[in-house]
Amino acid sequence: MIANKAETRIAAMLVAPSLIGLLVLNYYPIVQSLLYSFFDLDSTTDWIGAPFIGLRNYAVVMASDQFRNTLAFTTGFTVVVVILDLSLGMILAQATFFVPRSMRAVLRAVIIVPWAIPKVIQASMWRWMLNSDVGPIADALVRFGFVAEPPLFLVDRWLAMGSVVLAYTWKGASIAAFFLMGGLALIPKEVFESARVDGAGALRRFFSVTLPMVMPTVFVALLYRSQDALRVFDVVYGLTGGGPGTATDTLSSFAYTSYFRYAQFGRASTYAVVTFALVAAVGIFYIGRVRRNFQFRE
């Protein structure tokens, strides 16, 4: 059935309010941050009276040690958690196809639990579990003789970084698993049976059959997890608050701190714009790679 012009016009009118609201909610903060980044705006000035300083905020931010340290941690954090998310996600996704059929629904329900828990609650949960005084993880390590004293997970610089990675991966692997389960479900069973008849072992089947056929889904999961990790805020702020010191500050968490704690609105907006630029660049790069390497039927 071909829709006539009247039906198309009615459909556009019905969709327009939601579309306009979506565009405003998504792009107004970006435009506002971009404008603020060109002004010397803080708690002592208002929007009208703030002096225009052009790209000075960007020059000051990029020349600071804080920015370099924050960017280095954000980049390293993204690389590590994306590798862990996809690796663990692939293992979990594969497991749902190898367990008995009666157990698949149970396993999938278990996998979905981390995804279903809000990030703020997740951060609070891990903050309690990693507490060196009352947390069960530190207590178990001491009781079983792995360490003599409870580890200071949220106080030691490197342990705090590892704690953030652990908490984020716990949820991220769940999300990646559901992406990959969808891709694995599309692979015909006959392909695996043919490879098995040809004498291919489990590893050979994975690298020669499963991975190439699920690669488009891997790229989608890679894009989503990379962009999410680059702009991570909830887990970091709820678990370590960016500490100890600023050791676990990401670009987003330090932008929040600069805005609400130090009232450096122009400087914080600069961090927000840089974060947006990085996320957009990653998206453009991955989409370009997908278009060059894969062909999709319309």
mmCIF file of N, CA and C in Angstrom, residues 56 68 97 125 214 250 266:
data_model
loop_
_atom_site.group_PDB
_atom_site.id
_atom_site.type_symbol
_atom_site.label_atom_id
_atom_site.label_comp_id
_atom_site.label_asym_id
_atom_site.label_seq_id
_atom_site.Cartn_x
_atom_site.Cartn_y
_atom_site.Cartn_z
ATOM 1 N N ARG A 56 40.607 30.931 23.906
ATOM 2 C CA ARG A 56 41.544 30.948 25.028
ATOM 3 C C ARG A 56 41.270 29.803 26.005
ATOM 4 N N ARG A 68 45.778 16.800 30.322
ATOM 5 C CA ARG A 68 46.564 15.693 29.771
ATOM 6 C C ARG A 68 46.381 14.421 30.600
ATOM 7 N N PHE A 97 24.541 -20.444 23.983
ATOM 8 C CA PHE A 97 24.235 -21.386 22.901
ATOM 9 C C PHE A 97 24.778 -22.788 23.174
ATOM 10 N N MET A 125 26.723 0.218 44.968
ATOM 11 C CA MET A 125 26.909 -1.184 45.333
ATOM 12 C C MET A 125 28.394 -1.555 45.332
ATOM 13 N N VAL A 214 30.113 -12.842 12.594
ATOM 14 C CA VAL A 214 29.515 -11.966 13.597
ATOM 15 C C VAL A 214 30.209 -10.606 13.641
ATOM 16 N N THR A 250 37.607 11.379 34.645
ATOM 17 C CA THR A 250 37.455 11.323 33.197
ATOM 18 C C THR A 250 37.106 12.725 32.704
ATOM 19 N N GLY A 266 32.862 28.411 31.804
ATOM 20 C CA GLY A 266 33.512 28.405 30.493
ATOM 21 C C GLY A 266 34.493 27.265 30.347
#
